PDB file of C-alpha atoms in Angstrom:
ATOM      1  CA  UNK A   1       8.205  14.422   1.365  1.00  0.00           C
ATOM      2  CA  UNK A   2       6.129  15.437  -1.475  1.00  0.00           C
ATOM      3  CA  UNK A   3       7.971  14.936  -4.949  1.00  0.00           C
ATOM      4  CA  UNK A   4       7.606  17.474  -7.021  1.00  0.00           C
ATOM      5  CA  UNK A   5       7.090  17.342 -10.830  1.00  0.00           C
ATOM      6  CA  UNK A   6       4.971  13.901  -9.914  1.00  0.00           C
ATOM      7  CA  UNK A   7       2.144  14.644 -12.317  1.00  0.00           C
ATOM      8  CA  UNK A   8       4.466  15.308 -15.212  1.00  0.00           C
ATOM      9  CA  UNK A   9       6.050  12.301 -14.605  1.00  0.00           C
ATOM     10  CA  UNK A  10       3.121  10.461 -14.606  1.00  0.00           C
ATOM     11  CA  UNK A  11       1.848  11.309 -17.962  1.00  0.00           C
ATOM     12  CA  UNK A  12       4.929  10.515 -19.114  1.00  0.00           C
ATOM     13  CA  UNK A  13       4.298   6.889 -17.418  1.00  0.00           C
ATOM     14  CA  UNK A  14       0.982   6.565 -18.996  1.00  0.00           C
ATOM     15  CA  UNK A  15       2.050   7.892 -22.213  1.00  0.00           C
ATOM     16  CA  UNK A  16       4.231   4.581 -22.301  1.00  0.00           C
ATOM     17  CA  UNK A  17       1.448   2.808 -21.032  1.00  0.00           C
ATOM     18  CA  UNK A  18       0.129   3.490 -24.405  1.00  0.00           C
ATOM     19  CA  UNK A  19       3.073   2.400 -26.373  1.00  0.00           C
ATOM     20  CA  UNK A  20       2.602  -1.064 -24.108  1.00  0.00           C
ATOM     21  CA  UNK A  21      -1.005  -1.512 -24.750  1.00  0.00           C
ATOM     22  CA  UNK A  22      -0.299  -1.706 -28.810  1.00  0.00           C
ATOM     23  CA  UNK A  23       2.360  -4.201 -28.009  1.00  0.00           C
ATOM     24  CA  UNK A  24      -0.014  -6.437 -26.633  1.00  0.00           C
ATOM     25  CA  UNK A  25      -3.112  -5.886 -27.824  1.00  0.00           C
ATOM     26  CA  UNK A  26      -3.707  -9.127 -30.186  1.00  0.00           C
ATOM     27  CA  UNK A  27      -3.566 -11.176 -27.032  1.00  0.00           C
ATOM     28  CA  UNK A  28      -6.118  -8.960 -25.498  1.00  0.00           C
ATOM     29  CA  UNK A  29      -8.701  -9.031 -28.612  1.00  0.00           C
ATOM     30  CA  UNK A  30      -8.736 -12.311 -27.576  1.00  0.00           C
ATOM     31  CA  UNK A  31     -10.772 -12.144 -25.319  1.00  0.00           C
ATOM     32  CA  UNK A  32     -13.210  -9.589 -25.911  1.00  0.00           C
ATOM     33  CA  UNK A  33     -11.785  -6.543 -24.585  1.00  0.00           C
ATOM     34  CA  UNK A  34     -12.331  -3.392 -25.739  1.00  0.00           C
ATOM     35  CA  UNK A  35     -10.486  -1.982 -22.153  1.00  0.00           C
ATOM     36  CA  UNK A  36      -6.846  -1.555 -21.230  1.00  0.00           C
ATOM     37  CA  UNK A  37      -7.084  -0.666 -17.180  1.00  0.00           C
ATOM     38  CA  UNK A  38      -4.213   0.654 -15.258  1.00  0.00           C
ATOM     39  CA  UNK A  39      -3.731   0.077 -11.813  1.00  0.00           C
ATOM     40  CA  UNK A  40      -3.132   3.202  -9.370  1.00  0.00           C
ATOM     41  CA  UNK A  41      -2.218   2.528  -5.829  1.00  0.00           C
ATOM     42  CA  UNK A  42      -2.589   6.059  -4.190  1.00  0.00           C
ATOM     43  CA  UNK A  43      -4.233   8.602  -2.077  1.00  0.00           C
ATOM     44  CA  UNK A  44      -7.791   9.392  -3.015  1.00  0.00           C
ATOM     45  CA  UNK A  45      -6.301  12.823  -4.651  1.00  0.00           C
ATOM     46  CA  UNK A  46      -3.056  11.971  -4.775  1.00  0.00           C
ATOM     47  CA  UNK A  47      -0.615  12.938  -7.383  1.00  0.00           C
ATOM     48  CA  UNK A  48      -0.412   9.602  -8.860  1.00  0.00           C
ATOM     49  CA  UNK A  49      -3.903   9.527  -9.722  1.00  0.00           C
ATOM     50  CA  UNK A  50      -4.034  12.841 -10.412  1.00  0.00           C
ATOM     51  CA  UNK A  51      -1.498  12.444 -13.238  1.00  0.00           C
ATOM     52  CA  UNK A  52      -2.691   9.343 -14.587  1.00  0.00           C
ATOM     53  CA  UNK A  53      -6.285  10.674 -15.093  1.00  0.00           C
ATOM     54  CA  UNK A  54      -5.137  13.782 -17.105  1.00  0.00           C
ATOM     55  CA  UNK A  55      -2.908  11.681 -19.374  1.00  0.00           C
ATOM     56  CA  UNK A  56      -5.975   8.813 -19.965  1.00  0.00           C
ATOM     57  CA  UNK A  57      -8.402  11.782 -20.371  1.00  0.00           C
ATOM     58  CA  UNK A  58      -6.086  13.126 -23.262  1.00  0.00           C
ATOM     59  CA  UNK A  59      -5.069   9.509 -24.718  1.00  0.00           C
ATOM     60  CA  UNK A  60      -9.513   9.009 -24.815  1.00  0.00           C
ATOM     61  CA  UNK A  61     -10.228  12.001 -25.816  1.00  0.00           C
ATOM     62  CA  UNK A  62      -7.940  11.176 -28.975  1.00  0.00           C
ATOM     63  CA  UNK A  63      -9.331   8.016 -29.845  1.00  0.00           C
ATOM     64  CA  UNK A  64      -7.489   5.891 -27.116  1.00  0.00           C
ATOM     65  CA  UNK A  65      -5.210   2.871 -28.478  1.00  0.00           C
ATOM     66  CA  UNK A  66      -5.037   1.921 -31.737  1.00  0.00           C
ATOM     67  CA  UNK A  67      -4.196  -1.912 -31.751  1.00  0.00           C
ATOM     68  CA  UNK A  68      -2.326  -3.518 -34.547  1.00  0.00           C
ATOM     69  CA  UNK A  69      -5.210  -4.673 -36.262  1.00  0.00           C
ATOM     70  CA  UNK A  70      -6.457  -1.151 -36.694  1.00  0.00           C
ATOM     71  CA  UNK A  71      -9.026  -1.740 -33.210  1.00  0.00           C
ATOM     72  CA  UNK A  72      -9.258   0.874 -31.177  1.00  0.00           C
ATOM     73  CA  UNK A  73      -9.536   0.269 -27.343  1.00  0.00           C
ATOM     74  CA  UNK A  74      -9.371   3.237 -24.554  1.00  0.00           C
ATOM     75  CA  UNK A  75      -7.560   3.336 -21.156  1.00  0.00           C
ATOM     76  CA  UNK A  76      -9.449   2.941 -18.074  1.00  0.00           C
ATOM     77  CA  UNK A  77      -8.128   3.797 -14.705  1.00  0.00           C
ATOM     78  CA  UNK A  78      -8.588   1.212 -11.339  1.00  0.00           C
ATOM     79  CA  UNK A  79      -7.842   2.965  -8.618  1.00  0.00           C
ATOM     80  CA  UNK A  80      -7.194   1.664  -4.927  1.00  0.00           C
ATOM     81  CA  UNK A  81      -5.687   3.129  -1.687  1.00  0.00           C
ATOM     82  CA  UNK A  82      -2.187   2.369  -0.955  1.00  0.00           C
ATOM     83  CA  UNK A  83      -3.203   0.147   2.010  1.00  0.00           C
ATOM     84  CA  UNK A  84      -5.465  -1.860  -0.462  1.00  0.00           C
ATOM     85  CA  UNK A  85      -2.761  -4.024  -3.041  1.00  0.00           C
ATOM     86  CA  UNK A  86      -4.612  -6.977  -3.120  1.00  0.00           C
ATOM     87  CA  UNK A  87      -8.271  -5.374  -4.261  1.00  0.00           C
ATOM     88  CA  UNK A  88      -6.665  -4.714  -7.589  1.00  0.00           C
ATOM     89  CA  UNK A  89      -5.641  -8.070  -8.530  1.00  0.00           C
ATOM     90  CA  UNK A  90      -9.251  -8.689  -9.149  1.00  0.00           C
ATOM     91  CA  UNK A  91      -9.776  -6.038 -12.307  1.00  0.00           C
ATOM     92  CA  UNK A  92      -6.984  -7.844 -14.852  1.00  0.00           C
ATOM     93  CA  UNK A  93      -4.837  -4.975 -15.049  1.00  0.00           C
ATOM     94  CA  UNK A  94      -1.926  -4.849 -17.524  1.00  0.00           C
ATOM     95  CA  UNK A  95       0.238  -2.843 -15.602  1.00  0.00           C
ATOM     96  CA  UNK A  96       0.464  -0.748 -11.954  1.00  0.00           C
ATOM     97  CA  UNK A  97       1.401   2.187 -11.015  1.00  0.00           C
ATOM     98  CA  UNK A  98       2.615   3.266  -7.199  1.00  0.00           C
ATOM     99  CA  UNK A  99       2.888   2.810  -4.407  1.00  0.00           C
ATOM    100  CA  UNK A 100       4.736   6.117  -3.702  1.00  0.00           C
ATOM    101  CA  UNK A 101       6.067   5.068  -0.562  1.00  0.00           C
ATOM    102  CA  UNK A 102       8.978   2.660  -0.279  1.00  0.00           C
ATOM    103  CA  UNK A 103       7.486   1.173   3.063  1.00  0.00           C
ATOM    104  CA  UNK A 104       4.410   0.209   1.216  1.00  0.00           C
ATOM    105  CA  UNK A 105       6.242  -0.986  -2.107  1.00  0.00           C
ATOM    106  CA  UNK A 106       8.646  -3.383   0.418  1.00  0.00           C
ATOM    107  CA  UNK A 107       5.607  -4.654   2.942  1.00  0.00           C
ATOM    108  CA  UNK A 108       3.527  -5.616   0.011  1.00  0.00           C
ATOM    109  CA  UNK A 109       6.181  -6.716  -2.508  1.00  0.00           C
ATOM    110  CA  UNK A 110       5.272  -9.909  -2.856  1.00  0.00           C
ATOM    111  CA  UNK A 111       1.393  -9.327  -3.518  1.00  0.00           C
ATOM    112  CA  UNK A 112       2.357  -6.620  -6.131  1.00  0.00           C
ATOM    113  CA  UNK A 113       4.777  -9.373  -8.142  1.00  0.00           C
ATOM    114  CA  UNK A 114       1.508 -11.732  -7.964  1.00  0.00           C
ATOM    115  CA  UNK A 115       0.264  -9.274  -9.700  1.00  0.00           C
ATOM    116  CA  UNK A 116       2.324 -10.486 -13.020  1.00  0.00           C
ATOM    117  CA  UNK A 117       2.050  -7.505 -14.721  1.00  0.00           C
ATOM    118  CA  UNK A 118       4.302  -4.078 -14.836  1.00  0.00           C
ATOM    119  CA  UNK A 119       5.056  -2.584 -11.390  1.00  0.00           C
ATOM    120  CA  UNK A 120       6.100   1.261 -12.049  1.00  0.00           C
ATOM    121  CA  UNK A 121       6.831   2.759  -8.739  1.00  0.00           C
ATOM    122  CA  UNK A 122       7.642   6.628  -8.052  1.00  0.00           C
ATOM    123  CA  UNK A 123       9.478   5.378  -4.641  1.00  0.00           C
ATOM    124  CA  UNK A 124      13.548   6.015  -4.365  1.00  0.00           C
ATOM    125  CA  UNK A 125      14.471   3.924  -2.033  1.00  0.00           C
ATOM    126  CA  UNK A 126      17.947   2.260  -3.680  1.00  0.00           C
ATOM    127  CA  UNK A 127      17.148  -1.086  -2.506  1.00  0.00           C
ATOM    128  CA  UNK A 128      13.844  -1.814  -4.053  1.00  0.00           C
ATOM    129  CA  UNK A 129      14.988  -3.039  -7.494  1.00  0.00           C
ATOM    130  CA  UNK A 130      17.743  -4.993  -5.777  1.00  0.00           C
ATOM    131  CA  UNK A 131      15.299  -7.026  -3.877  1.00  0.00           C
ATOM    132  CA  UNK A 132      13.074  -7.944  -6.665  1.00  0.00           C
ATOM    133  CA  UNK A 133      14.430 -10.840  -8.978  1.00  0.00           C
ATOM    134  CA  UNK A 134      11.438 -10.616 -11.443  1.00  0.00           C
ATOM    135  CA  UNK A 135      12.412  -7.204 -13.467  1.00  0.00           C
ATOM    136  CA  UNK A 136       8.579  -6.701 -12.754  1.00  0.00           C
ATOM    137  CA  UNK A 137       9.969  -3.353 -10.841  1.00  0.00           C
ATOM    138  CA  UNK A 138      10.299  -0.371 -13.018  1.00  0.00           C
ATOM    139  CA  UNK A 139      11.703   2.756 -10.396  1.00  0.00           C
ATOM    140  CA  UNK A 140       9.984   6.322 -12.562  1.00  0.00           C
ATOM    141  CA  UNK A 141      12.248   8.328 -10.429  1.00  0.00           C
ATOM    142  CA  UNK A 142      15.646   8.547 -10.047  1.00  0.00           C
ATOM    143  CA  UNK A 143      17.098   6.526  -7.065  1.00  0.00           C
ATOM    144  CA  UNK A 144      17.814   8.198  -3.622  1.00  0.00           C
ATOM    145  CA  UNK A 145      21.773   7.622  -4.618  1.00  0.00           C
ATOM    146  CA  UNK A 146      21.450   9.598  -7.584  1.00  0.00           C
ATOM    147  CA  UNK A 147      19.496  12.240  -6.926  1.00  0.00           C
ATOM    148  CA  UNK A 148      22.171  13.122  -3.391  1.00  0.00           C
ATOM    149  CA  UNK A 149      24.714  12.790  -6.028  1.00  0.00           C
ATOM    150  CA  UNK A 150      23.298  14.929  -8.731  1.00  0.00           C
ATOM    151  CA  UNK A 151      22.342  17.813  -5.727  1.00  0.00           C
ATOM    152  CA  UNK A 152      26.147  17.513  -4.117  1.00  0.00           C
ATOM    153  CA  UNK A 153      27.844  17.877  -7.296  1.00  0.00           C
ATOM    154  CA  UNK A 154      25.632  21.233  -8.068  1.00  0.00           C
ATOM    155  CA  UNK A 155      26.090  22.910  -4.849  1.00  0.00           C
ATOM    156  CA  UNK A 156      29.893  21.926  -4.855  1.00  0.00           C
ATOM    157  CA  UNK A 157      31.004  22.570  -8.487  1.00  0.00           C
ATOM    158  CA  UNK A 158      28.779  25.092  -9.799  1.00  0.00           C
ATOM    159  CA  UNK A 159      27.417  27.030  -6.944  1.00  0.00           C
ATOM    160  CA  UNK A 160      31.059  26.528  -5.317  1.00  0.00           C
ATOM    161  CA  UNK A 161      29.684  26.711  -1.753  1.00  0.00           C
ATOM    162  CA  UNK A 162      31.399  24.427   0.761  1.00  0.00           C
ATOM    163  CA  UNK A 163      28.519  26.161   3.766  1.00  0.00           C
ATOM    164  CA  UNK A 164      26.539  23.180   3.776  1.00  0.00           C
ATOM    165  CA  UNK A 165      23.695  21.935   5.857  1.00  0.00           C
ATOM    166  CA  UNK A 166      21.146  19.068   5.873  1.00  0.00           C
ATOM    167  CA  UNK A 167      16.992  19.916   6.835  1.00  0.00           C
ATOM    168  CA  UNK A 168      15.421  17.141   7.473  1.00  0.00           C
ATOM    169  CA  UNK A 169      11.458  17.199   8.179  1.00  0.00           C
ATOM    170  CA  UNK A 170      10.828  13.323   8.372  1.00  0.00           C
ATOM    171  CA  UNK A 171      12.293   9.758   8.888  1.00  0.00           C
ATOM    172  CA  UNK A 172      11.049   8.880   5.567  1.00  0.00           C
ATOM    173  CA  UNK A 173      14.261  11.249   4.196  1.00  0.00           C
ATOM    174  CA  UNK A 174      16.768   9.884   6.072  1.00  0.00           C
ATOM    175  CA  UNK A 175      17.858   7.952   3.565  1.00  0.00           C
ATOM    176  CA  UNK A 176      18.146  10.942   1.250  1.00  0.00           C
ATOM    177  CA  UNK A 177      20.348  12.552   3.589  1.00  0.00           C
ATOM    178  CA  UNK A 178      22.413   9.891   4.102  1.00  0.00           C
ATOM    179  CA  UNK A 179      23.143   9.797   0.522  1.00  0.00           C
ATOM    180  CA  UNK A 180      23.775  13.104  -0.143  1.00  0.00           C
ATOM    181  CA  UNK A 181      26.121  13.396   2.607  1.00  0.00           C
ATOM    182  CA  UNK A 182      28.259  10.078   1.111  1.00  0.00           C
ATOM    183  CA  UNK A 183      28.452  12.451  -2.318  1.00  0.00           C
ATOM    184  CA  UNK A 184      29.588  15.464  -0.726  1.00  0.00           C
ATOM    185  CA  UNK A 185      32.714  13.424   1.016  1.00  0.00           C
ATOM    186  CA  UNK A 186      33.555  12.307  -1.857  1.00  0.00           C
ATOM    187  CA  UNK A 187      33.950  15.625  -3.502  1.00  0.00           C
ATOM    188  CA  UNK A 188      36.142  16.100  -0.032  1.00  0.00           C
ATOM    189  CA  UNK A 189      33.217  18.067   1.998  1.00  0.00           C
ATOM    190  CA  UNK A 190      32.768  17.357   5.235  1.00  0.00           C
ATOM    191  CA  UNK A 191      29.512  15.970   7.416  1.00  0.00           C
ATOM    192  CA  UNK A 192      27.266  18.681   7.481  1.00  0.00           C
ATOM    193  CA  UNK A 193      25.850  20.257   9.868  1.00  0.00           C
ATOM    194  CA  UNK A 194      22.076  18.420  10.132  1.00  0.00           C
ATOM    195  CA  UNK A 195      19.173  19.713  11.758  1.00  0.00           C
ATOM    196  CA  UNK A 196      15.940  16.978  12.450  1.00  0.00           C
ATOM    197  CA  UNK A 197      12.489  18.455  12.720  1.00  0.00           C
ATOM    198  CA  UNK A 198      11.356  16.338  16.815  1.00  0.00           C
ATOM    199  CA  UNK A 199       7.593  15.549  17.261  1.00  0.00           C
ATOM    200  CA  UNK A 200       5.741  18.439  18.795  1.00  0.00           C
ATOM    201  CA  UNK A 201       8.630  20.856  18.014  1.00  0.00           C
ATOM    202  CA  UNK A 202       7.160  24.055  16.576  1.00  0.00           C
ATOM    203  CA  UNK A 203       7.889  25.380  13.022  1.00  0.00           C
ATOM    204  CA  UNK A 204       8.921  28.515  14.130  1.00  0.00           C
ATOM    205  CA  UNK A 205      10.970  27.321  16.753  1.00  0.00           C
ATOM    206  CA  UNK A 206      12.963  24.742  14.359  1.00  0.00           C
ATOM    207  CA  UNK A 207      13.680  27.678  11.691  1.00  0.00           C
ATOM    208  CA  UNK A 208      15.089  30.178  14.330  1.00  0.00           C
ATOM    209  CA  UNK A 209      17.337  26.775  15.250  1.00  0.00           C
ATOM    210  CA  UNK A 210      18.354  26.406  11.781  1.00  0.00           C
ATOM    211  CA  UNK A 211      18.913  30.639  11.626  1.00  0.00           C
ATOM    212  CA  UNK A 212      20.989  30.504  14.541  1.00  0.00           C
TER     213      UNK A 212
END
């Protein structure tokens, strides 16, 4: 599922990015650098990158970073497909940002840890920061848990409708669902009712099942 909001969040990411880069930026000067680079692992037009190129454009266009000795160095963006971890372990990036997916973020763990630098990660899965022992993990978006939580807790308290169902259009939400239906039994709601979009099944077809 597409998240919405992702290029807001994003230059919020970068923005700290910036607040990072004058934190370390003596150790940097060390060796010659006039560069911070970010790592984005994402679609060729994905949000991710998206994001992170409007917020470095601004951040440039400003001056870029201002390093503790008065130095200014700008932001440059590496970008590499979410299949492609390991290519960006090559341009000495101080931190990462994606993979969106939590598939890709738990299949290539490891290789992003080697990376030794910041990992921040738009995926919700609430098991990725549990697995990782290094604190290299930083979850931008709130955890599948939460956000069922947050959702149950509007529709049941402050939209006070007990009518509930659960859409779900792919596998990759199941865990979503899953969560959200733990919240609403604990505000004493019942399973819902929950429809699953099949392979091949028409769009048209799966709304007049969910009308029905």
């Amino acid at each position: 599922m597409q998240k919405p909001f992702m290029t807001r969040r994003v230059f919020g990411v970068v923005a700290l990015f910036w607040l990072l880069a004058t934190g370390v930026v003596l150790g940097l000067r060390a060796q010659g650098s006039p560069v911070f680079r970010i790592g984005i692992i994402d679609q060729a037009d994905g949000p991710l990158l998206r994001g992170a190129k409007l917020a470095v454009d601004q951040i440039n266009s400003t001056g870029g970073v201002t390093g503790a000795d008065g130095t200014q160095f700008v932001l440059e963006l590496v970008s590499q497909p979410r299949t492609a971890v390991d290519n960006i372990n090559q341009a000495s990036v101080i931190a990462v940002i994606g993979p969106e997916s939590s598939t890709v973020v738990q299949n290539n763990l490891q290789l992003l840890l080697s990376l030794q630098v910041p990992i921040l990660i738009p995926a919700t899965d609430d098991t990725l920061t549990a697995i990782d022992t290094s604190d290299r993990i930083i979850r931008i978006s709130a955890a599948e848990s939460q956000v069922g939580a947050a959702l149950a807790d509007y529709i049941v308290k402050d939209v006070q409708s007990s009518n509930i169902a659960t859409v779900q259009l792919d596998l990759a939400s199941t865990v979503g669902v899953v969560g959200f239906t733990n919240a609403l039994a604990r505000l004493g709601i019942g399973t819902p009712k929950g429809f699953i979009l099949e392979t091949g099944t028409p769009l048209n077809d799966f709304a007049a099942e969910i009308k029905a």
